CSV table of C-alpha atoms in Angstrom, one decimal:
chain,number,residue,atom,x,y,z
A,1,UNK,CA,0.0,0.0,0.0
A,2,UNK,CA,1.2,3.4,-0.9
A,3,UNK,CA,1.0,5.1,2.7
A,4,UNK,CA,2.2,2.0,4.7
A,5,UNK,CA,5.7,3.8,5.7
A,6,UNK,CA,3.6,7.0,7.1
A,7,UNK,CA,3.9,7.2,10.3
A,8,UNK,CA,0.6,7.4,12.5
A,9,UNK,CA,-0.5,10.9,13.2
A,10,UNK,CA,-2.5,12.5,16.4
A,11,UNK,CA,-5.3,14.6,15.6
A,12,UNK,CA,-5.4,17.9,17.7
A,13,UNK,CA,-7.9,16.7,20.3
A,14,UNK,CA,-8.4,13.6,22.0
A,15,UNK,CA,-11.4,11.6,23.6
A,16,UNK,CA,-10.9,10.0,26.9
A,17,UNK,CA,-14.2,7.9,27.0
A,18,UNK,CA,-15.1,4.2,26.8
A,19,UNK,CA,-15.8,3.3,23.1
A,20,UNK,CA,-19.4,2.3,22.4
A,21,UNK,CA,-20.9,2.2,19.1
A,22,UNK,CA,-23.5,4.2,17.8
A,23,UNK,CA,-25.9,5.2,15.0
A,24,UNK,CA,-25.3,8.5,12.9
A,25,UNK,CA,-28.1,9.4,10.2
A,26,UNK,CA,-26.7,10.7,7.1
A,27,UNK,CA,-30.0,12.3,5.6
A,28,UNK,CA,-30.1,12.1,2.2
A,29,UNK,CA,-31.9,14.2,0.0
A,30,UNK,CA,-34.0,12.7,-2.9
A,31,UNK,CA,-33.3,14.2,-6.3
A,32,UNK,CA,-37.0,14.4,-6.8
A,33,UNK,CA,-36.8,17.6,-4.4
A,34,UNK,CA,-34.5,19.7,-5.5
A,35,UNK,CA,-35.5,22.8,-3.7
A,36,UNK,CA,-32.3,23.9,-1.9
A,37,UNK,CA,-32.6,23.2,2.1
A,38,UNK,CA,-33.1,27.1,3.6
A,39,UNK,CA,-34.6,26.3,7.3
A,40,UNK,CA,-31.4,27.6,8.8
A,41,UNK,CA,-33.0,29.4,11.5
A,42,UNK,CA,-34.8,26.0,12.8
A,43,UNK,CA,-31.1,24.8,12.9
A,44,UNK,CA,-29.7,27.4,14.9
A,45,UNK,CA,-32.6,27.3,17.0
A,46,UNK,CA,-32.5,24.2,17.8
A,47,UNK,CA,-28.2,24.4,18.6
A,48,UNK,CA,-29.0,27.3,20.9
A,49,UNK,CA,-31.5,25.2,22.9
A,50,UNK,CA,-29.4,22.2,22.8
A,51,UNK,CA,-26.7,24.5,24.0
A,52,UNK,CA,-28.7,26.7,26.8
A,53,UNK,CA,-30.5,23.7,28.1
A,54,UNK,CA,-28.7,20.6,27.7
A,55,UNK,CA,-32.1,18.9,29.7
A,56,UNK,CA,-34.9,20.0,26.9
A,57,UNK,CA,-36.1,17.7,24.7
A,58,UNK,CA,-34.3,19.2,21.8
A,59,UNK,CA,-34.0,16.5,19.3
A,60,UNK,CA,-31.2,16.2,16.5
A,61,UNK,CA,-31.0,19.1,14.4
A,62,UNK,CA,-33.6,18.6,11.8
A,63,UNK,CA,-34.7,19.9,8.7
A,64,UNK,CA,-38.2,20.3,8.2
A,65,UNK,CA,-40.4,19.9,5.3
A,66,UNK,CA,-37.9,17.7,3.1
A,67,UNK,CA,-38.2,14.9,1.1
A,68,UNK,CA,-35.5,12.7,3.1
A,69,UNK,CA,-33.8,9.2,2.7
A,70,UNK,CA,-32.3,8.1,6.0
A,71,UNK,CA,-28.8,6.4,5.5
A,72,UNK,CA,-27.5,4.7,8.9
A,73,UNK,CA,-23.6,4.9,9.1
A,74,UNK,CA,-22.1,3.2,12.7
A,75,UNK,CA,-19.3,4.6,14.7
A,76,UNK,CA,-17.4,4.1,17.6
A,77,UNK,CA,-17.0,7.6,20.2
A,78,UNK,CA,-13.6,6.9,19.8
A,79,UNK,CA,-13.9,7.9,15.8
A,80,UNK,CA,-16.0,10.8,17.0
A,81,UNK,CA,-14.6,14.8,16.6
A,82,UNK,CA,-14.7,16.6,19.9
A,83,UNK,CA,-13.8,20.1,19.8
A,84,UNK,CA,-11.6,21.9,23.1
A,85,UNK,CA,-13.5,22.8,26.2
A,86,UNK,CA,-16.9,19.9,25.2
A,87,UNK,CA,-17.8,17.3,27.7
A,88,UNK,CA,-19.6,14.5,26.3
A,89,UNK,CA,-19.4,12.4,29.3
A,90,UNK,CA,-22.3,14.5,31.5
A,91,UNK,CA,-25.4,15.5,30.6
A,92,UNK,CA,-28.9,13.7,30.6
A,93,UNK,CA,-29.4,13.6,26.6
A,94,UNK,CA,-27.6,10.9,24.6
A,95,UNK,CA,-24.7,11.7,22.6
A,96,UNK,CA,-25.9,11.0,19.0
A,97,UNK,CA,-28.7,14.2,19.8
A,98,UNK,CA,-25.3,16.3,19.8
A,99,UNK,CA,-23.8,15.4,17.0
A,100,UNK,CA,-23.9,17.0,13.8
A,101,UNK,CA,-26.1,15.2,10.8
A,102,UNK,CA,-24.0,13.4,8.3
A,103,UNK,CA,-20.6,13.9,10.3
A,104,UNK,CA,-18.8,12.6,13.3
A,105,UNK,CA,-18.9,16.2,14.5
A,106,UNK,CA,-19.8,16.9,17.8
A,107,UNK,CA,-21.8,20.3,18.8
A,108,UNK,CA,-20.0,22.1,21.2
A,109,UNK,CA,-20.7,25.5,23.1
A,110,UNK,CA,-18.9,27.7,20.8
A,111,UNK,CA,-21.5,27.3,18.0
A,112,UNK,CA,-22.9,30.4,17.2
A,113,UNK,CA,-22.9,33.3,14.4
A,114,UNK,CA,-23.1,30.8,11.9
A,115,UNK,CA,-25.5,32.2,9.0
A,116,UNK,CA,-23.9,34.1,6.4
A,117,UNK,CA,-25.8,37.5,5.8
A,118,UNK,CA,-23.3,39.1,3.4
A,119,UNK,CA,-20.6,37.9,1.1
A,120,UNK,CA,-17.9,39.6,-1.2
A,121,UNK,CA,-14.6,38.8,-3.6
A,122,UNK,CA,-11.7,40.1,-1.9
A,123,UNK,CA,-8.5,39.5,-4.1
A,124,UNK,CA,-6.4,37.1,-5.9
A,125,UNK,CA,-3.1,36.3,-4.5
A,126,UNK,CA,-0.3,34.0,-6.0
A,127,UNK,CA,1.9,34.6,-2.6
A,128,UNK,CA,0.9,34.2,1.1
A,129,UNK,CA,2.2,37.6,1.5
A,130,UNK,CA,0.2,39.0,-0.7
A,131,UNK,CA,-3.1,37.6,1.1
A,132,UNK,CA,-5.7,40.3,3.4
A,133,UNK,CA,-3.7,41.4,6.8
A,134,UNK,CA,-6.2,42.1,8.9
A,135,UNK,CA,-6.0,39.4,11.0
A,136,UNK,CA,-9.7,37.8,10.2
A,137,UNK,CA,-10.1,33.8,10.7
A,138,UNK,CA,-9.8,32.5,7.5
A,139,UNK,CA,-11.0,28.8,6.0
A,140,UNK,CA,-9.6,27.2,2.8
A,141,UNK,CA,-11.2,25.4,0.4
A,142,UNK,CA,-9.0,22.8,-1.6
A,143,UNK,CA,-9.1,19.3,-3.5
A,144,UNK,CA,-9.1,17.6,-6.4
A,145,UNK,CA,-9.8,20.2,-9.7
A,146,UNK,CA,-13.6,18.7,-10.5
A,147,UNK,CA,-14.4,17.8,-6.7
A,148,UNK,CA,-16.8,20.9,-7.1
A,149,UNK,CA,-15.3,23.8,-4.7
A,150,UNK,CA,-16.7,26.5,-6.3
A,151,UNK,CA,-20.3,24.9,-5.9
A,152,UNK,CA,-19.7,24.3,-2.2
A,153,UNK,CA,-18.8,27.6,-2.0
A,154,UNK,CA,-21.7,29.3,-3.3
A,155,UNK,CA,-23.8,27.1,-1.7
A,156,UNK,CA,-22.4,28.5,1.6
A,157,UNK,CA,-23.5,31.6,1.0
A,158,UNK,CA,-26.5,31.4,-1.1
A,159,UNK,CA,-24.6,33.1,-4.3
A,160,UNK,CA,-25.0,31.5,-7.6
A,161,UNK,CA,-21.8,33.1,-8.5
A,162,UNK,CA,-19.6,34.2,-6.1
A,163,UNK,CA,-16.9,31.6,-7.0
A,164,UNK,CA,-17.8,31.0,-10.7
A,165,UNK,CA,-17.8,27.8,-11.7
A,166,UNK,CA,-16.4,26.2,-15.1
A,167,UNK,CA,-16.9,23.3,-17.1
A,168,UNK,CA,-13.3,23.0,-17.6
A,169,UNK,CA,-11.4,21.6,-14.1
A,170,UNK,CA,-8.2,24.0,-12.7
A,171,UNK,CA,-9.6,27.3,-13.3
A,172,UNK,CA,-8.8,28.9,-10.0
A,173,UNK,CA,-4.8,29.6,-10.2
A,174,UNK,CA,-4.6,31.7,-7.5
A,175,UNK,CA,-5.7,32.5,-3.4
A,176,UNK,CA,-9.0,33.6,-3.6
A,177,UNK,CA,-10.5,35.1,-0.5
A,178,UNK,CA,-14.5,35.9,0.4
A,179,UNK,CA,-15.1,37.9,3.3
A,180,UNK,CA,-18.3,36.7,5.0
A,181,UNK,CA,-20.1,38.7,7.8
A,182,UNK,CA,-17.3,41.5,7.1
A,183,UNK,CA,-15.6,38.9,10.6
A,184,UNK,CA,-14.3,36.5,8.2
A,185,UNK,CA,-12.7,34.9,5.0
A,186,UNK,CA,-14.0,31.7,3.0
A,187,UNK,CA,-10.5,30.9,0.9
A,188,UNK,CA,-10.7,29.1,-2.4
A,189,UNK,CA,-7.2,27.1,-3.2
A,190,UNK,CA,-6.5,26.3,-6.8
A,191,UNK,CA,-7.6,22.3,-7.3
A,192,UNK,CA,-4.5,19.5,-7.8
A,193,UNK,CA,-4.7,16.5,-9.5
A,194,UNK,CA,-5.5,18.2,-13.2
A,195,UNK,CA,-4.0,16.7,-15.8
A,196,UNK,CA,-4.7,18.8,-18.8
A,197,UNK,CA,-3.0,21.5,-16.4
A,198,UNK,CA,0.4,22.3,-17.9
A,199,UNK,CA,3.1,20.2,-15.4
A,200,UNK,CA,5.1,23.5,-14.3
A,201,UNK,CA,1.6,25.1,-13.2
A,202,UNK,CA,0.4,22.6,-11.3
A,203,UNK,CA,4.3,22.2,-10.2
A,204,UNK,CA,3.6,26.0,-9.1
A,205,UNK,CA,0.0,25.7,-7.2
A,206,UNK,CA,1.2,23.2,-5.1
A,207,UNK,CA,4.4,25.3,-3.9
A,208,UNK,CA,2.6,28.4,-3.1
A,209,UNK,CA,-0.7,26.7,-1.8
A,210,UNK,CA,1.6,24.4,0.5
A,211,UNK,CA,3.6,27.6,1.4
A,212,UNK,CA,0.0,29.1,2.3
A,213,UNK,CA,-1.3,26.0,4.5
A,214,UNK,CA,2.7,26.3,6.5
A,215,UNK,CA,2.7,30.3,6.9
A,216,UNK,CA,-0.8,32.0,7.0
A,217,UNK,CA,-0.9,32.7,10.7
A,218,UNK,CA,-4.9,33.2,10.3
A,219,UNK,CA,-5.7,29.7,8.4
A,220,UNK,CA,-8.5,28.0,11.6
A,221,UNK,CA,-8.6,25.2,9.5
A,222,UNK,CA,-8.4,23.6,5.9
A,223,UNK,CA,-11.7,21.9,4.4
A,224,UNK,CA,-10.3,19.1,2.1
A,225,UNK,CA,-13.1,18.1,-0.4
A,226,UNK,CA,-13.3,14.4,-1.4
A,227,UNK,CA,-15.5,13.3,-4.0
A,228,UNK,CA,-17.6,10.6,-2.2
A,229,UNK,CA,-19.3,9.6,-5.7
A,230,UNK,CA,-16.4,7.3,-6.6
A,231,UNK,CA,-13.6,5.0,-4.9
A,232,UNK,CA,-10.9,6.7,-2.7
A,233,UNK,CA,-8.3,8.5,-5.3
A,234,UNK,CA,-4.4,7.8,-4.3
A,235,UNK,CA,-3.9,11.3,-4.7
A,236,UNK,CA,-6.6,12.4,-2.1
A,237,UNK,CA,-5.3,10.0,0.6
A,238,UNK,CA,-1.3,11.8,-0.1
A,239,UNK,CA,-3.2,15.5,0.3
A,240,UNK,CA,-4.8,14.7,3.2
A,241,UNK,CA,-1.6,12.7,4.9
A,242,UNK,CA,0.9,15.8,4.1
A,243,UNK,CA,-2.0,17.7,5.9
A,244,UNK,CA,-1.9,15.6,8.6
A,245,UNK,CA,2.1,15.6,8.7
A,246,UNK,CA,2.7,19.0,9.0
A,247,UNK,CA,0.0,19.2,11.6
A,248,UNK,CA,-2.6,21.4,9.5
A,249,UNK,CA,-6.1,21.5,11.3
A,250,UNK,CA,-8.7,19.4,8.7
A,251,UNK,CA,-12.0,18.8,8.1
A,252,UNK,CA,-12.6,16.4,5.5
A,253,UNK,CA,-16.0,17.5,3.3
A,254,UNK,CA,-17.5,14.5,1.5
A,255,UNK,CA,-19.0,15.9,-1.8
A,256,UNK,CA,-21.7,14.8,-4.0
A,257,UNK,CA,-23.7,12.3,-1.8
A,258,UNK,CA,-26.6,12.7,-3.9
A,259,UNK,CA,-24.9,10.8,-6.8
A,260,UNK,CA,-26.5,7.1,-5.4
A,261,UNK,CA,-24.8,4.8,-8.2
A,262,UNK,CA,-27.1,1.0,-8.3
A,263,UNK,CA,-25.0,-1.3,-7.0
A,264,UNK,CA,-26.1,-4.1,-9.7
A,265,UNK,CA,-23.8,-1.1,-12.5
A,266,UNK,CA,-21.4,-1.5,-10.0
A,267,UNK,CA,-21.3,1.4,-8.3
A,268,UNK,CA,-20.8,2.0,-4.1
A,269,UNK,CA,-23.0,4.3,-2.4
A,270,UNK,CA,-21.3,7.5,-1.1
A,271,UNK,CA,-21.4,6.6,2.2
A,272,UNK,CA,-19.9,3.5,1.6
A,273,UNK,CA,-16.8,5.1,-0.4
A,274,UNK,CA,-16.8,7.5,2.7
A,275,UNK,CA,-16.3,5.0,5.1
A,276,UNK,CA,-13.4,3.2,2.6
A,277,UNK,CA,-11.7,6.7,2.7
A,278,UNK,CA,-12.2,7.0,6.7
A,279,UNK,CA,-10.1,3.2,6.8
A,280,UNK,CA,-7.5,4.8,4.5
A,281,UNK,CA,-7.2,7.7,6.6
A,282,UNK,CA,-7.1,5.0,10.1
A,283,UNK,CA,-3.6,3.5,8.6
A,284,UNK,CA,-1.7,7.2,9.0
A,285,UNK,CA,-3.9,9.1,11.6
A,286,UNK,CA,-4.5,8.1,15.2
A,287,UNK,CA,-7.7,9.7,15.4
A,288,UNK,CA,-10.0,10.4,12.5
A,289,UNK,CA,-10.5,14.0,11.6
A,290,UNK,CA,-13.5,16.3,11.3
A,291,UNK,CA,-15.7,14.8,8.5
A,292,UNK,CA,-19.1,16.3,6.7
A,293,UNK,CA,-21.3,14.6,4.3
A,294,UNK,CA,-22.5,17.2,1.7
A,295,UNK,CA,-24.6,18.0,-1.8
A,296,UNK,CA,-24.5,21.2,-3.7
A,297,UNK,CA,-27.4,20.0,-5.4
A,298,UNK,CA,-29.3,19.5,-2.6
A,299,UNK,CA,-27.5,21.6,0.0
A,300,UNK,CA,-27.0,18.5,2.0
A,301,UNK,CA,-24.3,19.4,4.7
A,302,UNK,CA,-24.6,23.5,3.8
A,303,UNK,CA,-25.9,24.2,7.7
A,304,UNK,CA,-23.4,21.7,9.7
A,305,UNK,CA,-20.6,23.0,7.8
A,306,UNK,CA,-21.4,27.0,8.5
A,307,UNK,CA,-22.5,25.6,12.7
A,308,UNK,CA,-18.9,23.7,12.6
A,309,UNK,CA,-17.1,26.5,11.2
A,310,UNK,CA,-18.4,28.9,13.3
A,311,UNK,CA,-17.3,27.0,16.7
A,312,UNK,CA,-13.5,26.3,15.2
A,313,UNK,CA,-14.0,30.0,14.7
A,314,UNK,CA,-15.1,31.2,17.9
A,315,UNK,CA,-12.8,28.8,19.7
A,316,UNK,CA,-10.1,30.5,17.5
A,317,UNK,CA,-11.0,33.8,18.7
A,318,UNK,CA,-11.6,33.3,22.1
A,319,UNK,CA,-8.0,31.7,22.6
């Protein structure tokens, strides 16, 4: 196996808890409903109240009034994400009420501030130094050239074409940055793994997006997009260990899980290639990382991610 001489790598946080299994539901959104998801209010409602009461009868963040497939994915608390300063030992409602649907993602108390009420283009950089200085919290965006990053992004903040899109893979060549909120910056990293790309451009991305990940002092955390339609991609599994190797916060964002290939054509279900790529990931991490199951198409995953980034955000701040 390619990665067998990586060495095993610790996550950032740890759980110290005994290691029952339990149920996550990935909802799945059928493609005969394809208006986008837009209850975010009932979401962050219903995170508040999980948060200010921890004893209501708050159930899992749910979104009403959708056509939904349940999907069942089991996991051990071990493979759960805990985020700094969250107890999941106490408390009188079960774990799998706090966790985030479609991830391993736990909620914690710094979840807050997490809808996106106005959104702008920035600037192009091809140098860390040339990037914004004012000292917002910043995430980045990156994978594979057609994983679909500039639909993710829009669907973030509700703009059909913030980050335009193109048919043709590798468009983005430089640092692109979206202030949100006017607090802080969505980052969109040019895509690897494009081989129509010319070799000494791709040879360039990789220096200067490598050279942003090591030195950009405002970076919370890098959102590594894996398409989840198709079988893990050797080139994915080598982003995401040099991530882990240099010690680079992740959250891994599982894109199109709408796309539901028949296994009888031979095709996996997303959540099964998810779960391959989570196995991958077990033979050079410790600890699984932050993980998200998503749909641009559907907005699957649009909610959790903003509530996620907003508590590695205000965790950020706050320390």
């Amino acid at each position: 196996m390619f990665i067998s001489h990586l060495p095993k790598l610790h996550s950032h946080f740890s759980i110290f808890c005994p290691k029952p299994k339990i149920l996550i539901t990935s909802t799945l959104l059928s493609k005969s409903k394809t208006t986008p998801v837009s209850h975010f209010s009932s979401v962050t409602a219903a995170a508040n109240t999980l948060l200010q009461n921890p004893d209501s009868q708050t159930k899992n963040l749910e979104l009403e009034d959708v056509q939904e497939q349940n999907t069942h994915i089991e996991i051990s608390v071990e493979k759960l994400f805990v985020p700094p300063d969250t107890d999941i030992s106490s408390g009188s409602r079960p774990l799998s009420a706090r966790i985030l649907k479609g991830s391993n993602i736990v909620l914690s108390k710094y979840a807050g501030d997490a809808q996106v009420e106005q959104a702008e283009f920035v600037k192009s950089s091809v140098e860390t130094e040339e990037c914004p200085s004012d000292g917002k919290p910043e995430f980045a965006l990156v994978g594979r050239s057609n994983v679909g990053k500039s639909s993710l992004l829009n669907s973030l903040v509700k703009r059909k074409k913030l980050a335009l899109t193109s048919k043709k893979p590798g468009k983005t060549q430089c640092i692109n940055h979206f202030r949100i909120n006017d607090s802080w910056y969505l980052v969109d990293l040019p895509g690897y793994g494009y081989a129509a790309a010319p070799h000494e451009v791709r040879t360039d991305w990789a220096k200067f997006t490598k050279d942003y990940f090591l030195n950009r002092p405002t970076l919370v955390s890098v959102f590594l997009l894996i398409d989840a339609s198709i079988p893990a991609k050797k080139i994915d599994l080598e982003y995401a260990s040099w991530l882990g190797q240099n010690q680079i916060p992740m959250t891994l964002v599982f894109t199109k899980c709408d796309k539901r290939k028949k296994k009888k054509n031979g095709g996996r279900r997303p959540e099964e290639n998810l779960q391959d790529f989570l196995e991958l990931i077990q033979k050079f991490f410790q600890t699984v990382p932050p993980w998200i199951m998503t749909s641009s198409v559907t907005n699957q995953g649009r909610d959790e991610i903003l509530l996620h980034m907003s508590q590695l955000r205000n965790y950020w701040l706050k320390h």
